[in-house]
């Protein structure tokens, strides 16, 4: 972890290129970014602000689901669920409309970490992991992709993912709580089944509901595997200044921050709480106190 | 003489507008400051905002010891505003002095250091350590945090306590002392006058308003603590009223804070008697909000031929509805 991160995020006005329905209740949004917007990495997020008149005041944090270049232009994709006032208003934007985007924000997945990568997605948490799979394949690394949801309708983008993963030589493993697709059970059941056949060390990259992430973290810690989990929090600034997005640090992380003392980065220097937006959103399992994560 | 009889103002070049203002002995390039707690320690935004384009940077309130802050949730959006319950999370005096101030000095920002304490002694400790620092232009004393169990807005709502404390603080620094006040008092004129009597060089009016957001599904607060501080456009009319009251009660400058998003918002505070303003929550929406406010103020004044901010200050009159005080607003730009 570098002590002084250089900040490269910007706020720019981006143009809606594509905006379509995807799966049951999801939307796919692709924005054309102007020059000067740095290419995001998997696990990073952006703050999306609606054009005026917006029904909400603050921007909404959204994981980057894809970043590609087309005719020299950077296109950044988001996969989201319209769940409230802001995301529903976002869903109404037509191609050609503009959105203010602040990013790329936060720290992404350390995909370069050695080991056999297992990507674990829960529901709409699939967004950053599709991008992680692409990045691994560009680095010629195979991965196991575990995708869980309550029911098959919530396996958003599963068909496309299967195709792309198989082209990369990776495997998709599906689990649903109700057994409507794949294994009946949770992603943990799939991990249990897969792990014995994989070459250690295992390194997990996951995103999904906090309950699922806590289970993945516990599973990884019990096996001495490393797990990197993309967390969420209500946010205001997204840039580390408001101190509004705390997640509870583990005892070990707390002791480490205290030991670093004055040499710790100020943004990371709170022994009690890590900030989701700047210390994360991706955290290694041992960094957080999962009992206190809400 | 009626409004229409006056001759229309002749526009001047925006570059000719002099926005400099004075807070005690400190001259500011322009009247736009960042609000404490909304711009970090300044360096977080230095790659997107030229800090020398601002009147000054008011840093996050610092306390003697570092504070970890409150349990989540710490923020909740409400209609045109947000509630926060941060709980004064900050790096503490030592790191502020040794790490943050040198960085801000390198960025050539005018720094107004916000300090907070549960007692007068703690504030004295902070000023004893920072009071002679060459990198601090002025101090803002946060007498108005709504989110701490001790030493918050309620404790400091007592005029006698404010006056005595400022007298003690005055001895520790020659730099301007700005008292930041809570709006949640019966009469802000009393707390403002007490600060002036105690030797404050300026007043900031106002900090956030205590607010509550109920989550009906969980039958609890949407914040980790019951209440939080309300900020953003929702509070602008409330803050303007408190700022106007404070400005009419004291001779020292008043710095307006609450819901400022545009140059016009800022000018409304100036017209109501403020000398300078602070931009807070707007920065969360748009990191470059504060410098944009400076540019918009300049344009508005230039379009009306007003070369100095003093031409506008306090021009608002409570009876303006009947008798226009002056033809300042010749036409609307927005
Ligand atoms: C780093 C990060 C990445 C995210 N990535 C994605 C993504 O890729 N796709 C996606 O669909 N959503 C994502 N979210 C969640 C998304 O930000 C929220 O769904 C959105 O803010 C809700 O806004 P709203 O105005 O529609 O809802 P509101 O009207 O504000 O609230 C509706 C419901 O959403 C909950 N909510 C509000 N804000 C958040 C939040 N920040 N996190 C979780 N729940 C929240 C509220 O408690 C409420 O139950 C991400 C959040 C974070 C912090
Ligand atoms: C997240 C947040 C943190 C704040 N922290 C502080 C603080 O540490 N000290 C302080 O004096 N005011 C603090 N404030 C109050 C602001 O400085 C400002 O006075 C208030 O938000 C009203 O202005 P606004 O509507 O422009 O935000 C904070 C406000 C917010 C929203
Ligand atoms: S959202 Fe402001 S610090 Fe994380």
mmCIF file of N, CA and C in Angstrom, chain B residues 22 37 53 63-64 76 94 116 122 125 148 152 182-183 205 207 211 234 245 250 270 286:
data_model
loop_
_atom_site.group_PDB
_atom_site.id
_atom_site.type_symbol
_atom_site.label_atom_id
_atom_site.label_comp_id
_atom_site.label_asym_id
_atom_site.label_seq_id
_atom_site.Cartn_x
_atom_site.Cartn_y
_atom_site.Cartn_z
ATOM 1 N N UNK B 22 -11.402 42.061 3.781
ATOM 2 C CA UNK B 22 -10.558 42.021 4.961
ATOM 3 C C UNK B 22 -11.306 41.350 6.113
ATOM 4 N N UNK B 37 -14.570 21.018 6.902
ATOM 5 C CA UNK B 37 -15.133 19.671 6.841
ATOM 6 C C UNK B 37 -15.624 19.263 5.474
ATOM 7 N N UNK B 53 -6.747 30.475 -6.198
ATOM 8 C CA UNK B 53 -7.886 31.182 -6.808
ATOM 9 C C UNK B 53 -8.988 31.423 -5.781
ATOM 10 N N UNK B 63 -8.765 18.824 16.507
ATOM 11 C CA UNK B 63 -8.840 18.793 17.962
ATOM 12 C C UNK B 63 -7.466 18.391 18.506
ATOM 13 N N UNK B 64 -7.244 18.514 19.808
ATOM 14 C CA UNK B 64 -5.919 18.240 20.373
ATOM 15 C C UNK B 64 -5.519 16.797 20.062
ATOM 16 N N UNK B 76 -26.770 11.071 5.176
ATOM 17 C CA UNK B 76 -28.064 10.692 4.600
ATOM 18 C C UNK B 76 -28.567 11.862 3.788
ATOM 19 N N UNK B 94 -1.032 17.196 16.300
ATOM 20 C CA UNK B 94 0.364 16.959 15.911
ATOM 21 C C UNK B 94 0.488 16.739 14.403
ATOM 22 N N UNK B 116 -11.332 22.955 17.275
ATOM 23 C CA UNK B 116 -12.491 22.604 18.090
ATOM 24 C C UNK B 116 -12.054 22.010 19.408
ATOM 25 N N UNK B 122 -8.754 23.211 26.049
ATOM 26 C CA UNK B 122 -8.334 22.510 24.827
ATOM 27 C C UNK B 122 -8.103 23.494 23.687
ATOM 28 N N UNK B 125 -4.835 25.120 24.212
ATOM 29 C CA UNK B 125 -3.724 24.242 23.831
ATOM 30 C C UNK B 125 -3.483 24.316 22.322
ATOM 31 N N UNK B 148 -21.252 15.927 18.315
ATOM 32 C CA UNK B 148 -20.376 15.353 19.330
ATOM 33 C C UNK B 148 -21.099 15.348 20.678
ATOM 34 N N UNK B 152 -20.052 20.429 22.054
ATOM 35 C CA UNK B 152 -20.651 20.749 20.768
ATOM 36 C C UNK B 152 -21.456 22.025 20.808
ATOM 37 N N UNK B 182 -23.562 28.350 15.883
ATOM 38 C CA UNK B 182 -24.672 27.460 15.557
ATOM 39 C C UNK B 182 -25.924 28.296 15.278
ATOM 40 N N UNK B 183 -26.744 27.837 14.329
ATOM 41 C CA UNK B 183 -28.012 28.527 14.091
ATOM 42 C C UNK B 183 -29.069 28.114 15.105
ATOM 43 N N UNK B 205 -21.470 32.598 10.237
ATOM 44 C CA UNK B 205 -22.874 32.251 10.460
ATOM 45 C C UNK B 205 -23.397 31.611 9.170
ATOM 46 N N UNK B 207 -23.187 27.264 11.083
ATOM 47 C CA UNK B 207 -22.910 25.843 10.939
ATOM 48 C C UNK B 207 -24.221 25.134 10.560
ATOM 49 N N UNK B 211 -30.896 18.188 12.500
ATOM 50 C CA UNK B 211 -32.003 17.587 11.765
ATOM 51 C C UNK B 211 -32.095 16.099 12.015
ATOM 52 N N UNK B 234 -31.074 23.255 0.914
ATOM 53 C CA UNK B 234 -32.259 23.275 1.780
ATOM 54 C C UNK B 234 -32.156 24.338 2.868
ATOM 55 N N UNK B 245 -29.185 38.556 10.634
ATOM 56 C CA UNK B 245 -29.369 38.953 12.036
ATOM 57 C C UNK B 245 -28.026 39.205 12.709
ATOM 58 N N UNK B 250 -23.562 43.077 15.072
ATOM 59 C CA UNK B 250 -22.149 43.312 15.424
ATOM 60 C C UNK B 250 -21.466 44.219 14.405
ATOM 61 N N UNK B 270 -23.794 38.481 0.788
ATOM 62 C CA UNK B 270 -23.082 39.756 0.883
ATOM 63 C C UNK B 270 -24.094 40.901 0.992
ATOM 64 N N UNK B 286 -19.836 19.124 -6.886
ATOM 65 C CA UNK B 286 -18.940 19.636 -7.918
ATOM 66 C C UNK B 286 -17.639 20.074 -7.246
#
